[in-house]
Short mmCIF file of C-alpha atoms in Angstrom, two decimals:
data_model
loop_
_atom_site.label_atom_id
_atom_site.label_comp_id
_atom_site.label_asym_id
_atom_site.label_seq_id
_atom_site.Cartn_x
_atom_site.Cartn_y
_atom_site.Cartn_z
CA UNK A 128 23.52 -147.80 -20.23
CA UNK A 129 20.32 -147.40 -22.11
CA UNK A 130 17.83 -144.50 -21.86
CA UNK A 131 15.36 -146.90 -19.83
CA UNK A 132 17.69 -147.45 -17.14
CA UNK A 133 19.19 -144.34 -17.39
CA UNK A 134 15.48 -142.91 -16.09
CA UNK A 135 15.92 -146.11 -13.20
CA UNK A 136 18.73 -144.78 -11.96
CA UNK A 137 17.62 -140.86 -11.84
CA UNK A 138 14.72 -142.05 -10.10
CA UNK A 139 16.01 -144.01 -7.65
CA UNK A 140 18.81 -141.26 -6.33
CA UNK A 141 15.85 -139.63 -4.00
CA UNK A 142 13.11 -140.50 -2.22
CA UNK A 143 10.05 -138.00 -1.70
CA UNK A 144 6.86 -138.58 -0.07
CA UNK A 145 3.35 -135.92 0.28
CA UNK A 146 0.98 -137.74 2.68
CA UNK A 147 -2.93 -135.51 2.80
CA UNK A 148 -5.14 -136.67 6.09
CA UNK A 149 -8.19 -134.48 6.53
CA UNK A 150 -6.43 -132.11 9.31
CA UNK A 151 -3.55 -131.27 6.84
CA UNK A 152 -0.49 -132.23 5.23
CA UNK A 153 2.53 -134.31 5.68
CA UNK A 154 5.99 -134.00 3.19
CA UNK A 155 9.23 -135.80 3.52
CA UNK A 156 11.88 -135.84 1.40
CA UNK A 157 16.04 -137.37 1.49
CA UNK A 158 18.60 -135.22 0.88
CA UNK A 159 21.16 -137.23 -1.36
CA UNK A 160 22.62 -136.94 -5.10
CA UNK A 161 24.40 -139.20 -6.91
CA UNK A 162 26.44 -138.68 -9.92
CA UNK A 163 28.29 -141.83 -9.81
CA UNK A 164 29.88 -143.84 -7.35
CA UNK A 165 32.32 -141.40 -5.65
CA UNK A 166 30.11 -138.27 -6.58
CA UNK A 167 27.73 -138.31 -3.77
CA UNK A 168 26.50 -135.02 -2.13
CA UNK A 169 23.29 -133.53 -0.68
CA UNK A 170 20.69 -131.29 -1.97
CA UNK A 171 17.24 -130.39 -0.61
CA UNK A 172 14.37 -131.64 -2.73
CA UNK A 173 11.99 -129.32 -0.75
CA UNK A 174 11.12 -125.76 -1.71
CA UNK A 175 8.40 -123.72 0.15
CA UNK A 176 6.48 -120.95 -1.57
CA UNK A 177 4.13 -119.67 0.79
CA UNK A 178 1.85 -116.11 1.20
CA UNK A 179 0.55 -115.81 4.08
CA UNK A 180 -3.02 -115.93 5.17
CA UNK A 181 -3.27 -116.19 1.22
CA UNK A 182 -1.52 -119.57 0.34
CA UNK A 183 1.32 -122.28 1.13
CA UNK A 184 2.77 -124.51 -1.29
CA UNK A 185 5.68 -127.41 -0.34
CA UNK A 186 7.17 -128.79 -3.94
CA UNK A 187 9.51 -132.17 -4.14
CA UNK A 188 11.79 -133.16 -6.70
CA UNK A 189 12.82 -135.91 -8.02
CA UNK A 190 15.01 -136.80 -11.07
CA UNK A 191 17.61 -135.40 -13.63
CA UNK A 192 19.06 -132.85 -10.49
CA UNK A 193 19.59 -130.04 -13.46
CA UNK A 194 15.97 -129.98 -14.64
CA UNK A 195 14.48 -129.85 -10.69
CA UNK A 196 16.89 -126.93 -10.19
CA UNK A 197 16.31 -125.51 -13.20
CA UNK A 198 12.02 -125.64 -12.37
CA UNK A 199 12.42 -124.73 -9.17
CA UNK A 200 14.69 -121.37 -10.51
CA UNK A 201 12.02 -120.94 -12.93
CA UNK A 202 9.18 -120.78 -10.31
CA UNK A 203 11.19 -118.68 -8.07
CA UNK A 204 11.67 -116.25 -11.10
CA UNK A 205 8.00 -115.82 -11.27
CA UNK A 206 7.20 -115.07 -8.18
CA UNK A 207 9.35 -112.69 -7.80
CA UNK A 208 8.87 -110.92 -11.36
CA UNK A 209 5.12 -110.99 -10.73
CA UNK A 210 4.63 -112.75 -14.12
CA UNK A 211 0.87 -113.40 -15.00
CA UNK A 212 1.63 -117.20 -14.36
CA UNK A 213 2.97 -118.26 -11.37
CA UNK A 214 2.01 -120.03 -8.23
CA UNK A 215 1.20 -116.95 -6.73
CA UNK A 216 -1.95 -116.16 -8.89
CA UNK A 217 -3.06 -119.44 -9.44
CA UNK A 218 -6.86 -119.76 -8.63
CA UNK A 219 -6.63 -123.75 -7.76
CA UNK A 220 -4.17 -126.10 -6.82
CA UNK A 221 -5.00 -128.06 -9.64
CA UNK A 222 -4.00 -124.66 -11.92
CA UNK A 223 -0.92 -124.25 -9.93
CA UNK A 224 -0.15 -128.50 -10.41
CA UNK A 225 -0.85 -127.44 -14.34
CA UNK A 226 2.00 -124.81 -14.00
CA UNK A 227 4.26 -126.42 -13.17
CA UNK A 228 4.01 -129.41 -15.17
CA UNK A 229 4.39 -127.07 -17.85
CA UNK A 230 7.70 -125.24 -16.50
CA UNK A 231 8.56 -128.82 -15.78
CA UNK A 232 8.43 -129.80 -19.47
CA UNK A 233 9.66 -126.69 -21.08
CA UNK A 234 12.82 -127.17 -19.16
CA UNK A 235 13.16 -130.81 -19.88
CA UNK A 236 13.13 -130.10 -23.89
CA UNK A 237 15.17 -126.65 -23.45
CA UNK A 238 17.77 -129.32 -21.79
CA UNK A 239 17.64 -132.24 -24.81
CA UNK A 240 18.09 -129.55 -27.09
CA UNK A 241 21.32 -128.42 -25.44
CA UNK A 242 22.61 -131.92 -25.40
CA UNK A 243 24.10 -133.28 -28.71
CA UNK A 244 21.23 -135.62 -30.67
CA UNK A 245 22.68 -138.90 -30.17
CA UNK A 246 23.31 -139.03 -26.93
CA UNK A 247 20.63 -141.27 -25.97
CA UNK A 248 21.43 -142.01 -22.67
CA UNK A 249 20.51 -138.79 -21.09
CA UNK A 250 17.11 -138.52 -19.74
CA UNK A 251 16.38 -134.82 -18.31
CA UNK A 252 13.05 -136.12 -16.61
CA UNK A 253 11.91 -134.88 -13.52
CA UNK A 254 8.73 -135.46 -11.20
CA UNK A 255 7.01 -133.48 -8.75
CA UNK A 256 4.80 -133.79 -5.67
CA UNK A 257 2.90 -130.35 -4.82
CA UNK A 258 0.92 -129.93 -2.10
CA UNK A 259 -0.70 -127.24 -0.24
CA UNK A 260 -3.73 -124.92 0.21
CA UNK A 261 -5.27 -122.04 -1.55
CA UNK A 262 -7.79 -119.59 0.48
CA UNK A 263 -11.62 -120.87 -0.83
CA UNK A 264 -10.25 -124.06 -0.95
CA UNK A 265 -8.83 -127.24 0.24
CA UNK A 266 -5.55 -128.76 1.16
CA UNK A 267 -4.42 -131.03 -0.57
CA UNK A 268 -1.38 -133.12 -2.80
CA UNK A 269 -0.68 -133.81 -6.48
CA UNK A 270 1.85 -135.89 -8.51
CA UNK A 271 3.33 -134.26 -11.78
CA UNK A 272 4.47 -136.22 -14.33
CA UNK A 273 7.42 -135.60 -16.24
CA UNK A 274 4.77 -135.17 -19.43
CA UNK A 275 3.16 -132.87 -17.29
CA UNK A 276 0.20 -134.11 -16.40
CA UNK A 277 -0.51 -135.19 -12.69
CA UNK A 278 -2.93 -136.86 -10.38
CA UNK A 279 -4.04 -135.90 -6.61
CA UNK A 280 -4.03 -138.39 -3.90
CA UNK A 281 -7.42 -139.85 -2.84
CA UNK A 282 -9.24 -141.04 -0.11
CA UNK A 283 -8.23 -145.21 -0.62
CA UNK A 284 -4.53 -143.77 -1.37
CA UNK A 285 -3.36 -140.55 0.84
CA UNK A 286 -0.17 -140.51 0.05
CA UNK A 287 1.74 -140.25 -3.01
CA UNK A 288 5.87 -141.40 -3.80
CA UNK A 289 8.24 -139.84 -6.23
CA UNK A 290 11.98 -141.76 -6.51
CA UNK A 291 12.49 -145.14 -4.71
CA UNK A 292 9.15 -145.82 -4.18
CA UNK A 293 9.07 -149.66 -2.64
CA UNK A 294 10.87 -149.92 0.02
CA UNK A 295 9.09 -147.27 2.10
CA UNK A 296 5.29 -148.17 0.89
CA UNK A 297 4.60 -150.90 2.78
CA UNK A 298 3.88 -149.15 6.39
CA UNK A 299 1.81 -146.66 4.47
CA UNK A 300 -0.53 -149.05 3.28
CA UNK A 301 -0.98 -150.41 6.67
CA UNK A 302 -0.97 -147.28 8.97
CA UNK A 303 -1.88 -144.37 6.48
CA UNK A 304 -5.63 -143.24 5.82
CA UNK A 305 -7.51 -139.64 6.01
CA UNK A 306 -8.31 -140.06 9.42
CA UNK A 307 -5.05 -140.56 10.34
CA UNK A 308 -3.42 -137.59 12.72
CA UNK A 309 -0.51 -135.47 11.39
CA UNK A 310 1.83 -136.92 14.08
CA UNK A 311 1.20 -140.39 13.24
CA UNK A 312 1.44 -139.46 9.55
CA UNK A 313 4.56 -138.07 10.12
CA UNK A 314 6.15 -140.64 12.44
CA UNK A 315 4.76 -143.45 9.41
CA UNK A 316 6.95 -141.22 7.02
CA UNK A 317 9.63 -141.29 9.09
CA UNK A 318 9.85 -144.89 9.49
CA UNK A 319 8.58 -144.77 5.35
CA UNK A 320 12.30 -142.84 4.60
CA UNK A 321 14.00 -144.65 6.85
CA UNK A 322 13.24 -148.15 5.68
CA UNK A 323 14.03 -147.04 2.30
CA UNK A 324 17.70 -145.06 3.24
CA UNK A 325 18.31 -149.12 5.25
CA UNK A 326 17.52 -150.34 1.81
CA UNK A 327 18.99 -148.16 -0.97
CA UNK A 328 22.23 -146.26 -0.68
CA UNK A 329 21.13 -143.64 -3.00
CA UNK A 330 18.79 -142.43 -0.79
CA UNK A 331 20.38 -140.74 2.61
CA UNK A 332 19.76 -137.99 4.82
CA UNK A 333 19.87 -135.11 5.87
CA UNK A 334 15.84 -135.67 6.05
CA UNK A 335 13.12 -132.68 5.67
CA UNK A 336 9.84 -132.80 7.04
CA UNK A 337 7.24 -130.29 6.90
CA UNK A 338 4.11 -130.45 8.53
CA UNK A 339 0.84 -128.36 7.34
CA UNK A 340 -2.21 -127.56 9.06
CA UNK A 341 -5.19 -127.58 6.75
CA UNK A 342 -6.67 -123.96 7.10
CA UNK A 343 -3.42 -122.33 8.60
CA UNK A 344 -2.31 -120.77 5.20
CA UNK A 345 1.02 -120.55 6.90
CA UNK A 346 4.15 -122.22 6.13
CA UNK A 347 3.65 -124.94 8.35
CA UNK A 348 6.41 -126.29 10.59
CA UNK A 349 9.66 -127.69 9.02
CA UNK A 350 12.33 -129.94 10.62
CA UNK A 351 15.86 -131.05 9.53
CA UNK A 352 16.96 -134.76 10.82
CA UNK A 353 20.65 -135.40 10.16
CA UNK A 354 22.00 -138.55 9.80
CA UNK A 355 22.99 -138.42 13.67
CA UNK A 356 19.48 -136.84 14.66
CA UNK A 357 18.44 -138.48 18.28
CA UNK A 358 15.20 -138.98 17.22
CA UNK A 359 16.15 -140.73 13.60
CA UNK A 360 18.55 -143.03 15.25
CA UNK A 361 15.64 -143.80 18.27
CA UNK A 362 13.21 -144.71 15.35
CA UNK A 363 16.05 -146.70 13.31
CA UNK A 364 16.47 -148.77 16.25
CA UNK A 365 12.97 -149.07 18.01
CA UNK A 366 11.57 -150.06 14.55
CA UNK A 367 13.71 -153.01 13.81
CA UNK A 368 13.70 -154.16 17.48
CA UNK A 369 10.10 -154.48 17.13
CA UNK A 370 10.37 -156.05 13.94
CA UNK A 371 12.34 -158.36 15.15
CA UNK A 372 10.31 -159.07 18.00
CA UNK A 373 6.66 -159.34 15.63
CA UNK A 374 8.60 -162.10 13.49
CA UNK A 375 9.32 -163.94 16.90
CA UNK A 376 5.87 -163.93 17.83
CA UNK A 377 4.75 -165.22 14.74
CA UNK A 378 3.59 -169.02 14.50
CA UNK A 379 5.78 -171.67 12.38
CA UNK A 380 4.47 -172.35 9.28
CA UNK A 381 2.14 -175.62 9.99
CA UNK A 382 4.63 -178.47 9.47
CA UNK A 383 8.09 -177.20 8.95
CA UNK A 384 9.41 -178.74 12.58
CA UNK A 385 8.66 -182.59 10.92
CA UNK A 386 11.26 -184.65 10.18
CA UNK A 387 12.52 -184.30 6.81
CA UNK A 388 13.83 -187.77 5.03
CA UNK A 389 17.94 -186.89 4.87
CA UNK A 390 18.83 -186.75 0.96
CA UNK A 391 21.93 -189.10 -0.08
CA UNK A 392 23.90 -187.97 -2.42
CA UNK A 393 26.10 -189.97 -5.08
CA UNK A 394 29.36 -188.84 -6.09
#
């Protein structure tokens, strides 16, 4: 395997998705890891960090599973230690999205340089959505690169994908925009994770949601939907009946009922 589709493959183990509408924030992430064929497990790819009244922070992983745990440990560490850098003091959420892409990088090359030099097939990337809101400011979502650089969602594109990205976009481009309400957003993410867990069997539950309130400062509302959740299975099913039922409806394409001349073949 080469070192490009070694970073295919870490990539498309999760599937994480920050949606911002103006009356708060939507996150969703799968909770399956992959290690091979018969090394599948689960993992949450969604940490909190939240102060209240002061600030609330939701972070998703995606990628090499060693570097997001090893970030994530990293964060926690300074937090708790108080250190002068952490997402506890940072002033913005674009200071705190410059944090961690620099944790994020720090442990990528502490991990390379662990790992003998010609092993070129191991790719310690990892990539990040943050979201949240600082007092004084606004809420809002950012995608960190594994260089370490990121970019915020915007009003033509609310919503931003880390891991196996294509299968789930296509409902967000039709139903997702800033005046969109949190419920909707969520129930489009749903349907966003499911489509992509009916397409990819990398990607599998137990699902996270979390649900922010623009303003509350609080650590917003968080669900768990197992792979036998009522509510998963109702969506699973209600979404591909009406599939089904759209593609009835449609019209044939102009011409396809004609008579087609029958094609002899020689032998």
């Amino acid at each position: 395997m080469t070192a490009a589709q070694c970073r295919v493959k870490n990539r498309g183990m999760t599937y994480c998705l920050g949606i911002a509408v103006d009356r708060g924030l939507v996150f969703v992430s799968d909770s399956r890891t992959n290690a091979g064929a018969d090394q599948i497990g689960t993992y949450s790819k969604m940490h909190r960090f939240c102060l209240e009244g002061e600030r609330s922070f939701a972070l998703l992983a995606a990628g090499n599973l060693a570097t997001t745990q090893s970030v994530v440990a990293q964060i926690e560490q300074d937090i708790e230690s108080r250190a002068s850098e952490s997402l506890m003091v940072a002033e913005t959420l674009d200071d705190a999205a410059d944090y961690v892409g620099r944790v994020c990088v720090h442990k990528a090359e502490q991990a390379r340089d662990r790992v003998q030099r010609g092993s070129g097939d191991f790719v310690p990337e990892a990539s990040f959505i943050l979201g949240g809101e600082i007092r004084g400011g606004r809420a809002d979502i950012a995608h960190i690169y594994p260089e370490g650089n990121f970019v915020h969602a915007s009003a033509t594109m609310p919503f931003l994908q880390i891991g196996e990205v294509k299968y789930g976009k296509p409902i967000l481009d039709r139903i997702i925009h800033p005046g969109t309400s949190i419920g909707d957003a969520l129930k489009a993410a749903v349907v966003s994770m499911d489509s992509t867990m009916r397409s990819n069997a990398t990607v599998g539950p137990p699902v996270e949601c979390c649900i922010y309130r623009a303003g509350s400062l609080s650590q917003g509302r968080h669900l768990v939907l197992d792979e036998h959740h009522e509510y998963l299975l109702t969506v699973r099913r209600l979404w591909a009946e009406s599939l089904r039922q759209a593609f009835d409806s449609l019209p044939d394409v102009p011409g396809a009922e004609e008579s087609v001349p029958a094609v002899t073949r020689l032998r």
